[in-house]
């Protein structure tokens, strides 16, 4: 009984999240922002030559 409730609740929440993601471009951008920030940081690191700021070894 409790297992069915947990599964049903998970499915409802997943469906709601997916529906919101599909229908709201603003919410989609907010959800995906950390991914884009990380990719920008990696790109900046690569473009700077990949040197470490804390005095670590450089390649």
mmCIF file with all atom_site columns, N, CA and C in Angstrom, residues 35-57:
data_model
loop_
_atom_site.group_PDB
_atom_site.id
_atom_site.type_symbol
_atom_site.label_atom_id
_atom_site.label_alt_id
_atom_site.label_comp_id
_atom_site.label_asym_id
_atom_site.label_entity_id
_atom_site.label_seq_id
_atom_site.pdbx_PDB_ins_code
_atom_site.Cartn_x
_atom_site.Cartn_y
_atom_site.Cartn_z
_atom_site.occupancy
_atom_site.B_iso_or_equiv
_atom_site.pdbx_formal_charge
_atom_site.auth_seq_id
_atom_site.auth_comp_id
_atom_site.auth_asym_id
_atom_site.auth_atom_id
_atom_site.pdbx_PDB_model_num
ATOM 1  N N  . UNK A 1 35 ? 24.103 24.453 -15.522 1.00 0.00 ? 35 UNK A N  1
ATOM 2  C CA . UNK A 1 35 ? 24.841 23.732 -16.559 1.00 0.00 ? 35 UNK A CA 1
ATOM 3  C C  . UNK A 1 35 ? 25.569 24.718 -17.464 1.00 0.00 ? 35 UNK A C  1
ATOM 4  N N  . UNK A 1 36 ? 24.878 25.787 -17.845 1.00 0.00 ? 36 UNK A N  1
ATOM 5  C CA . UNK A 1 36 ? 25.482 26.772 -18.736 1.00 0.00 ? 36 UNK A CA 1
ATOM 6  C C  . UNK A 1 36 ? 26.580 27.564 -18.025 1.00 0.00 ? 36 UNK A C  1
ATOM 7  N N  . UNK A 1 37 ? 26.394 27.853 -16.744 1.00 0.00 ? 37 UNK A N  1
ATOM 8  C CA . UNK A 1 37 ? 27.432 28.552 -15.984 1.00 0.00 ? 37 UNK A CA 1
ATOM 9  C C  . UNK A 1 37 ? 28.690 27.691 -15.894 1.00 0.00 ? 37 UNK A C  1
ATOM 10 N N  . UNK A 1 38 ? 28.521 26.402 -15.665 1.00 0.00 ? 38 UNK A N  1
ATOM 11 C CA . UNK A 1 38 ? 29.665 25.499 -15.597 1.00 0.00 ? 38 UNK A CA 1
ATOM 12 C C  . UNK A 1 38 ? 30.379 25.422 -16.943 1.00 0.00 ? 38 UNK A C  1
ATOM 13 N N  . UNK A 1 39 ? 29.617 25.300 -18.020 1.00 0.00 ? 39 UNK A N  1
ATOM 14 C CA . UNK A 1 39 ? 30.222 25.233 -19.345 1.00 0.00 ? 39 UNK A CA 1
ATOM 15 C C  . UNK A 1 39 ? 30.971 26.526 -19.677 1.00 0.00 ? 39 UNK A C  1
ATOM 16 N N  . UNK A 1 40 ? 30.427 27.673 -19.289 1.00 0.00 ? 40 UNK A N  1
ATOM 17 C CA . UNK A 1 40 ? 31.116 28.940 -19.506 1.00 0.00 ? 40 UNK A CA 1
ATOM 18 C C  . UNK A 1 40 ? 32.418 29.001 -18.709 1.00 0.00 ? 40 UNK A C  1
ATOM 19 N N  . UNK A 1 41 ? 32.390 28.516 -17.465 1.00 0.00 ? 41 UNK A N  1
ATOM 20 C CA . UNK A 1 41 ? 33.590 28.519 -16.630 1.00 0.00 ? 41 UNK A CA 1
ATOM 21 C C  . UNK A 1 41 ? 34.669 27.613 -17.227 1.00 0.00 ? 41 UNK A C  1
ATOM 22 N N  . UNK A 1 42 ? 34.280 26.445 -17.736 1.00 0.00 ? 42 UNK A N  1
ATOM 23 C CA . UNK A 1 42 ? 35.244 25.536 -18.358 1.00 0.00 ? 42 UNK A CA 1
ATOM 24 C C  . UNK A 1 42 ? 35.829 26.174 -19.618 1.00 0.00 ? 42 UNK A C  1
ATOM 25 N N  . UNK A 1 43 ? 34.966 26.823 -20.399 1.00 0.00 ? 43 UNK A N  1
ATOM 26 C CA . UNK A 1 43 ? 35.441 27.484 -21.618 1.00 0.00 ? 43 UNK A CA 1
ATOM 27 C C  . UNK A 1 43 ? 36.440 28.591 -21.280 1.00 0.00 ? 43 UNK A C  1
ATOM 28 N N  . UNK A 1 44 ? 36.133 29.405 -20.258 1.00 0.00 ? 44 UNK A N  1
ATOM 29 C CA . UNK A 1 44 ? 37.055 30.476 -19.850 1.00 0.00 ? 44 UNK A CA 1
ATOM 30 C C  . UNK A 1 44 ? 38.374 29.893 -19.352 1.00 0.00 ? 44 UNK A C  1
ATOM 31 N N  . UNK A 1 45 ? 38.297 28.790 -18.598 1.00 0.00 ? 45 UNK A N  1
ATOM 32 C CA . UNK A 1 45 ? 39.502 28.143 -18.101 1.00 0.00 ? 45 UNK A CA 1
ATOM 33 C C  . UNK A 1 45 ? 40.365 27.652 -19.255 1.00 0.00 ? 45 UNK A C  1
ATOM 34 N N  . UNK A 1 46 ? 39.732 27.021 -20.236 1.00 0.00 ? 46 UNK A N  1
ATOM 35 C CA . UNK A 1 46 ? 40.472 26.515 -21.386 1.00 0.00 ? 46 UNK A CA 1
ATOM 36 C C  . UNK A 1 46 ? 41.087 27.653 -22.198 1.00 0.00 ? 46 UNK A C  1
ATOM 37 N N  . UNK A 1 47 ? 40.346 28.742 -22.360 1.00 0.00 ? 47 UNK A N  1
ATOM 38 C CA . UNK A 1 47 ? 40.850 29.869 -23.143 1.00 0.00 ? 47 UNK A CA 1
ATOM 39 C C  . UNK A 1 47 ? 41.983 30.597 -22.432 1.00 0.00 ? 47 UNK A C  1
ATOM 40 N N  . UNK A 1 48 ? 42.032 30.512 -21.092 1.00 0.00 ? 48 UNK A N  1
ATOM 41 C CA . UNK A 1 48 ? 43.085 31.201 -20.347 1.00 0.00 ? 48 UNK A CA 1
ATOM 42 C C  . UNK A 1 48 ? 44.381 30.395 -20.321 1.00 0.00 ? 48 UNK A C  1
ATOM 43 N N  . UNK A 1 49 ? 44.378 29.256 -20.933 1.00 0.00 ? 49 UNK A N  1
ATOM 44 C CA . UNK A 1 49 ? 45.574 28.435 -20.968 1.00 0.00 ? 49 UNK A CA 1
ATOM 45 C C  . UNK A 1 49 ? 45.556 27.335 -19.931 1.00 0.00 ? 49 UNK A C  1
ATOM 46 N N  . UNK A 1 50 ? 44.532 27.290 -19.128 1.00 0.00 ? 50 UNK A N  1
ATOM 47 C CA . UNK A 1 50 ? 44.395 26.215 -18.161 1.00 0.00 ? 50 UNK A CA 1
ATOM 48 C C  . UNK A 1 50 ? 45.316 26.341 -16.960 1.00 0.00 ? 50 UNK A C  1
ATOM 49 N N  . UNK A 1 51 ? 45.802 27.528 -16.647 1.00 0.00 ? 51 UNK A N  1
ATOM 50 C CA . UNK A 1 51 ? 46.676 27.664 -15.492 1.00 0.00 ? 51 UNK A CA 1
ATOM 51 C C  . UNK A 1 51 ? 45.839 27.700 -14.214 1.00 0.00 ? 51 UNK A C  1
ATOM 52 N N  . UNK A 1 52 ? 46.414 27.200 -13.134 1.00 0.00 ? 52 UNK A N  1
ATOM 53 C CA . UNK A 1 52 ? 45.704 27.168 -11.848 1.00 0.00 ? 52 UNK A CA 1
ATOM 54 C C  . UNK A 1 52 ? 45.976 28.458 -11.095 1.00 0.00 ? 52 UNK A C  1
ATOM 55 N N  . UNK A 1 53 ? 44.937 29.025 -10.514 1.00 0.00 ? 53 UNK A N  1
ATOM 56 C CA . UNK A 1 53 ? 45.056 30.322 -9.835  1.00 0.00 ? 53 UNK A CA 1
ATOM 57 C C  . UNK A 1 53 ? 45.733 30.212 -8.466  1.00 0.00 ? 53 UNK A C  1
ATOM 58 N N  . UNK A 1 54 ? 45.693 29.073 -7.790  1.00 0.00 ? 54 UNK A N  1
ATOM 59 C CA . UNK A 1 54 ? 46.185 28.951 -6.424  1.00 0.00 ? 54 UNK A CA 1
ATOM 60 C C  . UNK A 1 54 ? 47.656 28.530 -6.373  1.00 0.00 ? 54 UNK A C  1
ATOM 61 N N  . UNK A 1 55 ? 48.407 28.745 -7.386  1.00 0.00 ? 55 UNK A N  1
ATOM 62 C CA . UNK A 1 55 ? 49.814 28.428 -7.373  1.00 0.00 ? 55 UNK A CA 1
ATOM 63 C C  . UNK A 1 55 ? 50.130 26.959 -7.585  1.00 0.00 ? 55 UNK A C  1
ATOM 64 N N  . UNK A 1 56 ? 49.184 26.233 -8.091  1.00 0.00 ? 56 UNK A N  1
ATOM 65 C CA . UNK A 1 56 ? 49.398 24.812 -8.373  1.00 0.00 ? 56 UNK A CA 1
ATOM 66 C C  . UNK A 1 56 ? 50.270 24.622 -9.588  1.00 0.00 ? 56 UNK A C  1
ATOM 67 N N  . UNK A 1 57 ? 50.504 23.378 -9.913  1.00 0.00 ? 57 UNK A N  1
ATOM 68 C CA . UNK A 1 57 ? 51.322 23.093 -11.098 1.00 0.00 ? 57 UNK A CA 1
ATOM 69 C C  . UNK A 1 57 ? 50.553 23.431 -12.353 1.00 0.00 ? 57 UNK A C  1
#
